[in-house]
Amino acid sequence: MTKEEILNILREAGDYVSGEFLAEKLGVSRAAVWKHIHTLIKEGYAVDVAQGKGYRLMSVPDKLYPAEIRHGLQTRLLGRKVVHLNVTGSTNTVARQIAERGVEEGTVVLAETQSHGKGRLGRKWVAKPGGLAMSVILKPAIDPMHASSITLMAAVSVTKALRGAGLEAAIKWPNDVLVNGKKICGILTEMSAETDIVNFIILGIGVNVNNDVPIETATTMKAELRRDVDRVKFTQSLLEMLEEDYLTFKEEGFTPILWSWRRYSDTLGRQVEVTYQDDVITGLAQDVDEDGSLLVKTQDGSIRKIVSGDCKHLRGARKL
Ligand code: BT5
């Protein structure tokens, strides 16, 4: 932690701090201080080293480093422990490995890029540099049957964080967040469970921030706001929203989350086409029920309950 402490002292000083002062304050040698400074420089921090004056932090790199995420983060549970990787296959896979070894709830895994980002049903999530690829380890005391509540909850938190950043985000059932009808975020919830208990849940969230996107139907925060977004600040605000919603979920259950979901939904009131395995259901998206299933009113007036699937908002449909 000494490296992080040095960084935070330099950050707060905003001026030169002598090696001697740092060494004394942290109870390490001046050589050790220099070693940490050297590592910081290697990580992309610009530190001015001046004879007789010491070290001054000039700029921080555009990376989702644990020290950056934790600095000023207003949470008690999520993000107290952060694992950062420059490149990995999938943050969900890394988070699962960590969780299997037994780790505290709220641990966060972040990657700058993913080579094998996962979507649902074996699909791919493309995560280029400049985006946000994050997995959060949660251990809710819920029935495995209710794990999809966590996906819906996360969609609410992402929507709130995006709205906080000035975007008119809305949720597409079950796991997408859209801005101007384009996908800006995808959520993939994976679980380790026994018959009636959840061991842990890996909540994977991909947000297009300043990155390039692979398809026409996708958008990014940068494209919508026409400026670069501070990824550290956005990640912190997302973790804060997630924690608020997760604590509500734990204390009061899914109902209050569901009300927020309905408020932020772009799906309800629309004509939709939902594909589930070989079944295609077309109709009016009427509501989402207590287990996160979509209720679709078909042409013959019957209500179909859809537990999971792919939902298409039909062109020309009018939101009620
Ligand atoms: C999802 O699946 O949308 C879930 C995506 C979850 C990604 C996060 S990133 C952190 C964590 N680690 C992982 O490995 N995954 C999670 P699905 O609903 O199946 O949508 C996948 C589809 O979204 C693809 O088939 C593409 O059409 C589209 N897509 C892929 N990359 C995209 C991107 N960057 N932006 C928008 N759409 C994308």
XYZ file of C-alpha atoms and ligand atoms in Angstrom:
358
model
C 0.000 0.000 0.000
C 2.997 2.331 0.412
C 2.958 3.158 -3.287
C -0.684 4.222 -3.024
C 0.083 6.244 0.097
C 2.939 8.068 -1.662
C 0.639 8.764 -4.586
C -2.061 10.174 -2.342
C 0.381 12.370 -0.411
C 1.708 13.796 -3.690
C -1.839 14.191 -5.021
C -2.993 16.105 -1.978
C 0.162 18.237 -1.704
C -0.090 19.466 -5.306
C 3.497 20.577 -4.875
C 6.972 19.133 -4.349
C 7.315 16.743 -1.428
C 10.766 15.704 -0.315
C 11.920 12.103 -0.319
C 12.987 12.549 3.257
C 9.501 13.622 4.332
C 7.886 10.681 2.520
C 10.366 8.205 3.976
C 9.821 9.457 7.509
C 6.057 9.655 7.211
C 5.729 6.119 5.861
C 8.508 4.555 7.889
C 10.506 3.343 4.893
C 13.927 4.180 3.464
C 14.462 6.923 0.879
C 15.597 4.234 -1.540
C 12.265 2.490 -1.062
C 10.433 5.758 -1.751
C 12.388 6.159 -4.973
C 11.516 2.579 -5.988
C 7.804 3.307 -5.582
C 8.129 6.579 -7.498
C 9.878 4.667 -10.249
C 7.020 2.176 -10.408
C 4.476 5.006 -10.562
C 6.373 6.544 -13.474
C 6.426 3.163 -15.224
C 2.654 2.936 -14.739
C 2.205 6.227 -16.587
C 2.122 8.801 -13.764
C 4.114 11.909 -14.618
C 6.262 12.750 -11.593
C 8.732 15.582 -11.689
C 11.904 14.811 -9.789
C 13.782 17.938 -8.728
C 17.066 18.024 -6.854
C 16.640 19.587 -3.465
C 12.844 19.810 -3.787
C 11.697 16.216 -4.125
C 8.806 14.811 -6.116
C 5.784 16.453 -7.651
C 2.847 14.707 -9.290
C 2.225 16.378 -12.663
C -0.472 14.132 -14.157
C -2.198 10.791 -13.742
C -2.628 8.271 -16.569
C -6.000 7.440 -18.136
C -6.196 4.053 -16.457
C -8.667 2.450 -14.097
C -5.997 1.732 -11.507
C -7.167 0.623 -8.051
C -5.500 3.665 -6.460
C -7.495 5.964 -8.757
C -10.809 4.145 -8.291
C -10.460 4.038 -4.506
C -9.428 7.675 -4.183
C -12.554 9.539 -3.085
C -14.863 6.552 -3.644
C -17.965 6.923 -1.468
C -18.804 3.278 -0.821
C -18.440 0.905 2.092
C -18.881 -2.416 0.303
C -18.190 -2.200 -3.417
C -14.690 -1.440 -4.631
C -12.887 -1.648 -1.321
C -10.783 -4.255 -3.101
C -10.038 -3.632 -6.781
C -8.133 -5.856 -9.198
C -6.876 -4.160 -12.352
C -5.644 -5.797 -15.537
C -4.405 -4.129 -18.682
C -5.571 -6.987 -20.881
C -7.489 -10.085 -19.989
C -9.805 -12.586 -21.650
C -12.891 -11.680 -19.662
C -13.230 -9.873 -16.329
C -16.104 -12.243 -15.487
C -13.770 -15.234 -15.809
C -11.104 -13.596 -13.641
C -13.719 -12.596 -11.055
C -15.040 -16.157 -10.939
C -11.534 -17.539 -10.313
C -11.011 -15.012 -7.527
C -14.446 -15.711 -6.010
C -13.833 -19.453 -6.039
C -10.768 -18.906 -3.887
C -13.003 -17.035 -1.444
C -12.890 -13.278 -1.449
C -14.799 -10.501 0.240
C -18.076 -9.373 -1.249
C -17.810 -6.230 -3.323
C -14.449 -7.063 -4.906
C -14.204 -5.438 -8.317
C -12.241 -6.620 -11.356
C -11.463 -4.055 -14.052
C -9.702 -4.450 -17.383
C -8.575 -1.865 -19.909
C -9.358 -4.312 -22.731
C -10.724 -7.825 -23.039
C -9.680 -10.289 -25.703
C -12.663 -12.613 -25.153
C -15.349 -10.424 -23.626
C -18.494 -12.439 -23.046
C -22.086 -11.646 -23.907
C -25.039 -13.928 -23.192
C -25.515 -17.306 -24.863
C -21.949 -17.533 -26.108
C -22.069 -14.171 -27.841
C -19.163 -11.755 -27.758
C -18.770 -8.385 -26.090
C -16.201 -6.212 -27.818
C -14.231 -4.193 -25.250
C -11.724 -1.840 -26.832
C -9.404 0.533 -24.912
C -11.186 3.539 -23.443
C -14.264 1.602 -22.372
C -15.337 0.137 -19.064
C -15.205 -3.615 -18.505
C -16.030 -4.421 -14.919
C -17.083 -7.409 -12.857
C -18.331 -7.163 -9.292
C -18.446 -10.121 -6.913
C -21.680 -10.185 -4.912
C -22.938 -12.649 -2.321
C -26.627 -11.949 -1.842
C -28.636 -14.291 0.381
C -31.191 -15.047 -2.314
C -32.680 -18.052 -3.997
C -30.758 -18.813 -7.226
C -34.124 -18.484 -8.990
C -34.001 -14.766 -8.278
C -30.534 -14.077 -9.666
C -31.960 -12.213 -12.659
C -33.060 -9.502 -10.198
C -29.379 -8.575 -9.992
C -29.255 -7.961 -13.760
C -32.298 -5.719 -13.588
C -30.895 -3.941 -10.562
C -27.600 -3.288 -12.355
C -29.461 -1.887 -15.357
C -31.117 0.605 -12.998
C -27.766 1.598 -11.461
C -26.071 2.009 -14.861
C -28.990 4.108 -16.090
C -28.761 6.358 -13.031
C -24.979 6.751 -13.463
C -25.386 7.590 -17.161
C -28.153 10.068 -16.376
C -25.878 11.603 -13.757
C -23.348 12.102 -16.553
C -25.966 13.955 -18.611
C -27.249 11.201 -20.900
C -30.853 10.196 -21.478
C -30.296 6.547 -20.799
C -33.076 3.972 -20.644
C -33.294 0.220 -20.120
C -34.073 -2.386 -22.756
C -35.233 -5.634 -21.170
C -33.491 -7.657 -19.956
C -29.855 -6.530 -19.881
C -29.145 -3.566 -22.132
C -28.981 0.146 -21.502
C -29.640 2.386 -24.482
C -29.056 6.019 -25.344
C -30.977 7.357 -28.326
C -32.052 3.789 -29.095
C -28.469 2.544 -29.327
C -26.736 0.099 -27.006
C -24.298 1.762 -24.648
C -24.126 -0.960 -22.002
C -24.530 -4.719 -21.713
C -24.821 -6.718 -18.514
C -23.909 -10.360 -17.981
C -24.744 -11.918 -14.638
C -23.184 -15.289 -13.896
C -23.675 -17.366 -10.805
C -22.249 -20.138 -8.684
C -25.056 -21.776 -6.746
C -26.294 -24.892 -5.053
C -29.911 -26.030 -4.965
C -31.205 -23.193 -2.875
C -28.270 -20.954 -2.068
C -26.152 -18.603 -4.090
C -22.426 -18.975 -3.424
C -21.619 -15.851 -5.386
C -22.758 -13.799 -8.316
C -20.458 -12.243 -10.882
C -22.059 -9.072 -12.109
C -20.366 -8.159 -15.398
C -20.963 -4.712 -16.819
C -19.591 -3.361 -20.084
C -20.059 0.336 -20.820
C -18.944 2.124 -23.973
C -17.226 5.239 -22.675
C -14.490 6.705 -24.919
C -13.890 3.520 -26.911
C -14.673 2.633 -30.512
C -17.677 0.373 -31.008
C -18.008 -2.599 -33.331
C -21.515 -2.072 -34.689
C -23.901 0.593 -35.996
C -26.465 -0.156 -33.319
C -24.021 0.735 -30.527
C -23.065 4.093 -29.116
C -20.630 5.510 -26.563
C -20.726 8.192 -23.878
C -18.150 10.144 -25.863
C -20.184 10.031 -29.071
C -23.349 11.176 -27.299
C -21.727 13.887 -25.167
C -19.242 14.931 -27.860
C -16.402 14.977 -25.379
C -14.086 12.586 -23.586
C -15.431 11.245 -20.326
C -13.408 10.817 -17.136
C -13.567 7.023 -16.817
C -12.430 6.955 -13.196
C -15.160 9.379 -12.117
C -17.781 7.486 -14.100
C -16.697 4.138 -12.627
C -16.846 5.597 -9.125
C -20.308 6.988 -9.681
C -21.454 3.646 -11.087
C -20.089 1.793 -8.049
C -21.831 4.271 -5.767
C -25.165 3.786 -7.567
C -24.728 0.015 -7.552
C -24.047 0.002 -3.851
C -27.081 2.144 -3.110
C -29.339 -0.152 -5.152
C -27.742 -3.320 -3.821
C -28.236 -2.229 -0.207
C -31.866 -1.369 -0.985
C -32.239 -4.788 -2.603
C -30.757 -6.519 0.445
C -32.786 -4.549 2.959
C -36.121 -4.070 1.210
C -36.160 -6.708 -1.501
C -36.714 -6.375 -5.221
C -39.936 -4.331 -5.195
C -38.387 -0.834 -4.880
C -35.787 -1.747 -7.524
C -38.565 -2.921 -9.813
C -40.332 0.418 -9.487
C -37.121 2.212 -10.522
C -36.707 -0.270 -13.369
C -40.210 0.513 -14.633
C -39.484 4.236 -14.457
C -36.269 3.910 -16.484
C -37.576 1.311 -18.917
C -37.613 1.956 -22.630
C -39.262 -1.410 -23.282
C -42.554 -1.094 -21.422
C -45.357 0.285 -23.552
C -43.663 -0.713 -26.777
C -44.448 -3.283 -29.402
C -41.734 -5.865 -29.065
C -40.550 -9.071 -30.616
C -39.010 -11.422 -28.110
C -37.072 -14.496 -29.125
C -36.633 -17.255 -26.612
C -35.015 -20.429 -27.901
C -37.187 -21.260 -30.952
C -40.160 -19.266 -29.819
C -40.862 -15.768 -31.174
C -43.447 -13.707 -29.323
C -44.734 -10.411 -30.679
C -46.909 -8.016 -28.751
C -47.130 -5.156 -26.313
C -44.555 -5.138 -23.505
C -46.891 -4.592 -20.584
C -44.867 -5.055 -17.452
C -42.023 -6.826 -15.718
C -43.026 -8.994 -12.768
C -41.419 -9.707 -9.416
C -39.021 -12.257 -10.883
C -37.877 -10.037 -13.697
C -39.937 -11.755 -16.396
C -41.346 -9.663 -19.209
C -45.129 -9.777 -19.634
C -46.151 -9.416 -23.262
C -49.760 -8.968 -24.395
C -50.120 -10.754 -27.711
C -52.631 -10.037 -30.483
C -55.130 -12.554 -29.188
C -55.180 -10.698 -25.882
C -53.337 -13.321 -23.865
C -50.404 -12.439 -21.636
C -47.152 -14.318 -22.176
C -44.595 -14.403 -19.402
C -41.042 -14.469 -20.746
C -38.330 -15.420 -18.291
C -35.390 -14.636 -20.551
C -34.732 -13.947 -24.187
C -33.747 -11.371 -26.744
C -35.998 -8.415 -27.102
C -36.340 -6.247 -30.185
C -38.117 -2.907 -29.983
C -40.170 -2.851 -33.152
C -39.677 -0.019 -35.562
C -42.410 2.555 -35.612
C -43.669 1.456 -32.233
C -44.929 4.270 -30.077
C -44.010 4.488 -26.432
C -47.169 4.842 -24.336
C -24.395 -8.458 -23.336
O -24.704 -9.642 -23.947
O -24.727 -7.366 -23.710
C -23.538 -8.610 -22.085
C -22.241 -7.885 -22.183
C -21.459 -7.935 -20.897
C -20.088 -7.389 -21.057
C -19.343 -7.315 -19.769
S -17.828 -6.492 -19.926
C -17.336 -6.985 -18.358
C -17.799 -8.405 -18.199
N -16.815 -9.334 -18.705
C -17.279 -10.016 -19.773
O -16.627 -10.880 -20.401
N -18.537 -9.634 -20.036
C -19.010 -8.644 -19.114
P -25.769 -9.803 -25.103
O -27.095 -9.246 -24.676
O -25.703 -11.238 -25.466
O -25.244 -8.886 -26.257
C -24.119 -9.240 -27.030
C -24.261 -8.484 -28.326
O -24.004 -7.092 -28.121
C -23.251 -8.905 -29.393
O -23.711 -10.033 -30.093
C -23.162 -7.660 -30.268
O -24.252 -7.618 -31.170
C -23.380 -6.534 -29.274
N -22.116 -5.920 -28.850
C -20.891 -6.478 -28.708
N -20.009 -5.587 -28.254
C -20.688 -4.422 -28.087
C -20.328 -3.124 -27.625
N -19.100 -2.819 -27.232
N -21.302 -2.181 -27.606
C -22.573 -2.458 -27.983
N -22.966 -3.661 -28.436
C -22.035 -4.647 -28.474
